[in-house]
Amino acid sequence: MRNRLNYGDRHFEDFRVAMRDYGWVIFENALDSDFVAVINEDLKEAYVKRRAIQEKNGISSNMAGTLHHLVEKDNFSLPFIEKMYCADEIAYFLSGNYILNGFNAVIHTQQQHPYVSNMHRDVRTFLGDTKLLVQMIVTLDDFTAENGATYFLSGSHKTDIKPNENYFYETADRAVTPKGSIILFDSNIWHAAGENKTIKQRRALTLGFTRPFIKPQMDYPRVLGYDFIDKLSSDQRQVLGYNSRIPESLEEYYQPIHLRMYKSDQG
């Protein structure tokens, strides 16, 4: 397939054509094995914390193996954002500056059927050529047909038609790729996590990026704290949404240009 590229020697035109024709692209060899190991180690504690909240609030039935909003001060998330994987490609797709919409993960094990296993797309309204959201999957284990590599119905991002599920599973391509790969895909494409038929976990990060004027799933600047901004690079500030905050008082609203919470280059 023409939508499989090597991250280190990728060419922009190949990305553009792949996203236009297929709606998704694989970049292999994007993350080194040491960083993948750090992420997988951090996910252990992160899952215990989130699973406890899911169970306490009575929403655990179809959320096994799902971890949401992993941005924290002392885990892998800030170093990951600092590396700015696929920054040029995301900026092209979204026509300029972008922010993080969600920073999540999935630990997919045998006989688990979380909601991500259902055929779905990640926007409820078909937007056609208007691009507001792009998704990223980071493979933390090898993705194989046996352990549930994601299904993508190539080209389905072009039309506002929900495919028949039988047709989807018979026709969709599989994102079979080594760990350390990055998959970018148009939020309009129909996709689904496959069934893990092995005894081993299949782990992945799942991130979304939007234009800055769209509300993220979590207020990451407030989570980290407004005073944490001095510890962040300019790229981290942008992606985490520090340049597109909403003032909560007249004091915050009436500020000189360089101190305004929503910057003029955010769309």
Short mmCIF file of C-alpha atoms in Angstrom, two decimals:
data_model
loop_
_atom_site.label_atom_id
_atom_site.label_comp_id
_atom_site.label_asym_id
_atom_site.label_seq_id
_atom_site.Cartn_x
_atom_site.Cartn_y
_atom_site.Cartn_z
CA MET A 1 0.00 0.00 0.00
CA ARG A 2 1.14 3.52 -0.76
CA ASN A 3 0.22 4.76 2.71
CA ARG A 4 3.10 3.04 4.56
CA LEU A 5 6.14 5.29 5.08
CA ASN A 6 9.36 5.23 7.08
CA TYR A 7 9.30 8.09 9.59
CA GLY A 8 12.95 9.06 9.19
CA ASP A 9 12.88 9.51 5.42
CA ARG A 10 9.22 10.37 4.83
CA HIS A 11 8.28 12.79 2.08
CA PHE A 12 5.50 15.32 2.52
CA GLU A 13 3.89 14.68 -0.84
CA ASP A 14 3.50 10.97 0.01
CA PHE A 15 1.64 11.95 3.18
CA ARG A 16 -0.61 14.36 1.33
CA VAL A 17 -1.57 11.81 -1.31
CA ALA A 18 -2.08 9.00 1.21
CA MET A 19 -4.41 11.09 3.36
CA ARG A 20 -6.32 12.21 0.29
CA ASP A 21 -6.75 8.75 -1.22
CA TYR A 22 -6.78 6.40 1.77
CA GLY A 23 -7.64 8.66 4.72
CA TRP A 24 -4.86 7.16 6.85
CA VAL A 25 -1.09 6.67 6.80
CA ILE A 26 1.45 4.60 8.75
CA PHE A 27 4.86 6.00 9.75
CA GLU A 28 7.10 3.13 10.82
CA ASN A 29 10.17 3.49 13.09
CA ALA A 30 8.93 6.73 14.66
CA LEU A 31 9.59 6.00 18.36
CA ASP A 32 12.72 4.30 19.66
CA SER A 33 12.35 1.16 21.76
CA ASP A 34 13.59 2.79 24.98
CA PHE A 35 10.88 5.47 24.87
CA VAL A 36 8.23 2.85 24.09
CA ALA A 37 9.37 0.93 27.19
CA VAL A 38 9.07 4.07 29.35
CA ILE A 39 5.53 4.69 28.08
CA ASN A 40 4.44 1.11 28.72
CA GLU A 41 5.79 1.25 32.26
CA ASP A 42 3.95 4.50 33.00
CA LEU A 43 0.69 3.04 31.68
CA LYS A 44 0.62 0.42 34.45
CA GLU A 45 0.03 2.90 37.27
CA ALA A 46 -2.08 5.16 35.04
CA TYR A 47 -4.51 2.33 34.30
CA VAL A 48 -4.95 1.35 37.95
CA LYS A 49 -5.83 4.97 38.79
CA ARG A 50 -8.34 5.39 35.97
CA ARG A 51 -9.92 1.98 36.31
CA ALA A 52 -10.70 2.67 39.96
CA ILE A 53 -12.56 5.85 39.00
CA GLN A 54 -14.47 4.07 36.20
CA GLU A 55 -15.61 1.39 38.64
CA LYS A 56 -16.48 3.87 41.40
CA ASN A 57 -18.66 5.87 39.01
CA GLY A 58 -20.39 2.81 37.57
CA ILE A 59 -19.15 3.13 33.97
CA SER A 60 -16.69 0.24 33.81
CA SER A 61 -18.71 -2.27 31.75
CA ASN A 62 -17.39 -1.41 28.28
CA MET A 63 -14.30 0.57 29.23
CA ALA A 64 -11.89 -2.22 30.18
CA GLY A 65 -8.38 -1.39 29.02
CA THR A 66 -9.15 2.26 28.23
CA LEU A 67 -7.11 5.11 29.72
CA HIS A 68 -8.11 8.73 29.18
CA HIS A 69 -6.27 12.03 29.59
CA LEU A 70 -2.74 10.95 30.33
CA VAL A 71 -1.26 14.46 30.49
CA GLU A 72 0.50 14.68 33.86
CA LYS A 73 3.56 16.54 35.11
CA ASP A 74 5.73 13.53 35.90
CA ASN A 75 4.99 10.87 33.29
CA PHE A 76 5.92 10.38 29.64
CA SER A 77 3.30 12.78 28.23
CA LEU A 78 5.24 16.05 28.28
CA PRO A 79 8.40 14.52 26.75
CA PHE A 80 6.16 12.93 24.10
CA ILE A 81 4.60 16.28 23.23
CA GLU A 82 8.02 17.95 23.19
CA LYS A 83 9.16 15.55 20.45
CA MET A 84 6.42 16.99 18.18
CA TYR A 85 5.91 13.83 16.16
CA CYS A 86 4.38 14.54 12.73
CA ALA A 87 4.08 18.24 13.57
CA ASP A 88 4.39 19.40 9.96
CA GLU A 89 1.86 16.84 8.74
CA ILE A 90 -0.68 17.73 11.43
CA ALA A 91 -0.26 21.46 10.81
CA TYR A 92 -0.79 20.90 7.08
CA PHE A 93 -3.89 18.79 7.64
CA LEU A 94 -5.42 21.35 10.02
CA SER A 95 -4.20 24.38 8.05
CA GLY A 96 -2.10 25.93 10.79
CA ASN A 97 -1.65 25.87 14.55
CA TYR A 98 -3.27 23.02 16.45
CA ILE A 99 -3.89 21.84 20.00
CA LEU A 100 -4.32 18.54 21.78
CA ASN A 101 -7.92 17.38 21.92
CA GLY A 102 -7.31 14.18 23.89
CA PHE A 103 -4.32 12.10 25.02
CA ASN A 104 -5.51 8.56 25.70
CA ALA A 105 -4.43 4.92 25.51
CA VAL A 106 -5.86 1.44 25.04
CA ILE A 107 -4.58 -1.80 26.57
CA HIS A 108 -6.35 -4.43 24.48
CA THR A 109 -6.39 -7.96 25.88
CA GLN A 110 -8.01 -11.25 24.95
CA GLN A 111 -11.82 -11.35 25.31
CA GLN A 112 -12.08 -7.64 26.12
CA HIS A 113 -14.52 -5.67 24.00
CA PRO A 114 -14.22 -1.95 24.85
CA TYR A 115 -16.19 0.63 22.89
CA VAL A 116 -13.24 1.18 20.53
CA SER A 117 -13.90 -2.29 19.13
CA ASN A 118 -17.13 -1.05 17.55
CA MET A 119 -17.05 0.24 13.99
CA HIS A 120 -17.04 4.02 14.35
CA ARG A 121 -15.63 7.31 13.24
CA ASP A 122 -14.43 10.00 15.63
CA VAL A 123 -16.72 12.84 14.60
CA ARG A 124 -20.51 12.72 14.80
CA THR A 125 -21.03 15.16 11.94
CA PHE A 126 -19.54 14.49 8.50
CA LEU A 127 -17.39 17.49 7.65
CA GLY A 128 -16.31 16.64 4.12
CA ASP A 129 -13.27 18.65 3.08
CA THR A 130 -13.37 20.77 6.24
CA LYS A 131 -10.67 19.36 8.49
CA LEU A 132 -11.10 20.04 12.19
CA LEU A 133 -9.73 16.87 13.81
CA VAL A 134 -6.94 14.42 13.03
CA GLN A 135 -6.27 11.26 15.05
CA MET A 136 -3.00 9.57 15.98
CA ILE A 137 -2.35 5.99 17.10
CA VAL A 138 1.07 5.14 18.53
CA THR A 139 1.76 1.40 18.54
CA LEU A 140 3.36 0.28 21.81
CA ASP A 141 3.33 -3.38 20.75
CA ASP A 142 3.49 -4.93 17.31
CA PHE A 143 0.10 -4.65 15.61
CA THR A 144 -0.78 -7.97 13.98
CA ALA A 145 -3.91 -9.53 12.51
CA GLU A 146 -3.93 -11.96 15.43
CA ASN A 147 -3.78 -9.38 18.23
CA GLY A 148 -6.34 -6.98 16.79
CA ALA A 149 -4.61 -4.51 14.47
CA THR A 150 -7.00 -1.66 13.72
CA TYR A 151 -9.37 -1.92 10.76
CA PHE A 152 -9.54 1.11 8.42
CA LEU A 153 -12.02 1.34 5.57
CA SER A 154 -9.77 3.18 3.14
CA GLY A 155 -11.51 6.00 1.31
CA SER A 156 -14.53 6.09 3.63
CA HIS A 157 -13.48 9.56 4.83
CA LYS A 158 -14.78 10.95 1.53
CA THR A 159 -18.47 10.18 1.97
CA ASP A 160 -21.26 10.66 4.50
CA ILE A 161 -22.40 7.04 4.30
CA LYS A 162 -22.17 4.60 7.18
CA PRO A 163 -20.95 1.29 5.75
CA ASN A 164 -22.67 -2.01 6.35
CA GLU A 165 -20.73 -3.81 9.07
CA ASN A 166 -20.32 -7.01 7.04
CA TYR A 167 -18.96 -4.96 4.15
CA PHE A 168 -16.69 -3.07 6.53
CA TYR A 169 -15.00 -6.14 8.00
CA GLU A 170 -14.75 -7.88 4.63
CA THR A 171 -13.25 -4.86 2.87
CA ALA A 172 -11.32 -2.83 5.44
CA ASP A 173 -7.52 -2.80 5.49
CA ARG A 174 -5.58 -3.67 8.64
CA ALA A 175 -2.92 -1.49 10.26
CA VAL A 176 -0.38 -4.30 10.66
CA THR A 177 2.81 -2.55 11.74
CA PRO A 178 5.67 -2.87 14.25
CA LYS A 179 5.66 -1.23 17.67
CA GLY A 180 7.00 2.30 17.62
CA SER A 181 4.90 3.22 14.59
CA ILE A 182 2.58 6.21 14.27
CA ILE A 183 -0.72 6.02 12.41
CA LEU A 184 -2.37 9.30 11.42
CA PHE A 185 -5.92 9.25 10.14
CA ASP A 186 -8.71 11.56 9.05
CA SER A 187 -11.39 11.72 11.74
CA ASN A 188 -14.05 11.05 9.09
CA ILE A 189 -12.76 7.54 8.33
CA TRP A 190 -14.63 4.47 9.58
CA HIS A 191 -12.42 2.23 11.70
CA ALA A 192 -12.46 -0.28 14.57
CA ALA A 193 -10.08 -2.07 16.85
CA GLY A 194 -9.76 -5.74 15.96
CA GLU A 195 -10.16 -8.71 18.29
CA ASN A 196 -7.10 -9.75 20.24
CA LYS A 197 -6.90 -13.52 19.88
CA THR A 198 -3.56 -13.83 21.65
CA ILE A 199 -2.69 -14.06 25.35
CA LYS A 200 -0.56 -10.90 25.23
CA GLN A 201 -1.61 -7.28 25.55
CA ARG A 202 -1.77 -4.96 22.54
CA ARG A 203 -1.07 -1.47 23.80
CA ALA A 204 -1.38 1.84 21.98
CA LEU A 205 -1.65 5.57 22.57
CA THR A 206 -4.59 7.33 20.93
CA LEU A 207 -4.41 11.08 20.50
CA GLY A 208 -6.53 13.68 18.76
CA PHE A 209 -5.50 17.11 17.51
CA THR A 210 -7.80 19.97 16.52
CA ARG A 211 -7.72 23.57 15.46
CA PRO A 212 -7.22 25.75 18.55
CA PHE A 213 -10.74 27.23 18.63
CA ILE A 214 -12.30 23.80 19.26
CA LYS A 215 -12.84 22.78 22.87
CA PRO A 216 -10.56 19.91 23.96
CA GLN A 217 -11.90 16.95 25.91
CA MET A 218 -9.94 18.10 28.96
CA ASP A 219 -8.71 21.55 30.04
CA TYR A 220 -5.03 20.60 30.09
CA PRO A 221 -3.69 24.04 31.13
CA ARG A 222 -5.98 23.96 34.16
CA VAL A 223 -4.98 20.35 34.91
CA LEU A 224 -1.29 21.25 34.91
CA GLY A 225 -1.82 24.75 36.33
CA TYR A 226 -1.45 28.14 34.69
CA ASP A 227 1.73 28.72 36.69
CA PHE A 228 3.24 25.59 35.08
CA ILE A 229 3.62 27.48 31.81
CA ASP A 230 7.16 28.61 32.66
CA LYS A 231 8.29 24.97 32.75
CA LEU A 232 7.06 24.30 29.22
CA SER A 233 8.66 24.91 25.85
CA SER A 234 6.87 27.08 23.29
CA ASP A 235 5.82 23.94 21.37
CA GLN A 236 4.38 22.33 24.51
CA ARG A 237 2.47 25.50 25.36
CA GLN A 238 0.92 25.55 21.90
CA VAL A 239 -0.08 21.88 21.75
CA LEU A 240 -1.41 21.81 25.32
CA GLY A 241 -3.66 24.79 24.66
CA TYR A 242 -1.95 27.47 26.74
CA ASN A 243 -2.21 29.84 23.75
CA SER A 244 -5.97 29.36 23.35
CA ARG A 245 -7.31 29.58 26.89
CA ILE A 246 -10.63 31.17 27.83
CA PRO A 247 -10.56 33.95 30.42
CA GLU A 248 -12.77 33.45 33.46
CA SER A 249 -12.87 37.04 34.70
CA LEU A 250 -12.74 40.62 33.45
CA GLU A 251 -9.27 40.91 34.97
CA GLU A 252 -8.06 38.05 32.76
CA TYR A 253 -9.94 39.41 29.73
CA TYR A 254 -8.63 43.00 29.83
CA GLN A 255 -4.95 42.39 29.17
CA PRO A 256 -2.37 43.78 26.75
CA ILE A 257 -1.89 41.70 23.61
CA HIS A 258 1.18 39.79 24.82
CA LEU A 259 -0.63 38.67 27.98
CA ARG A 260 -3.99 37.70 26.46
CA MET A 261 -5.07 34.13 27.13
CA TYR A 262 -6.28 33.54 23.55
CA LYS A 263 -3.50 34.50 21.15
CA SER A 264 -4.20 36.13 17.80
CA ASP A 265 -2.57 33.31 15.76
CA GLN A 266 -4.93 30.59 16.98
CA GLY A 267 -7.62 30.95 14.32
#
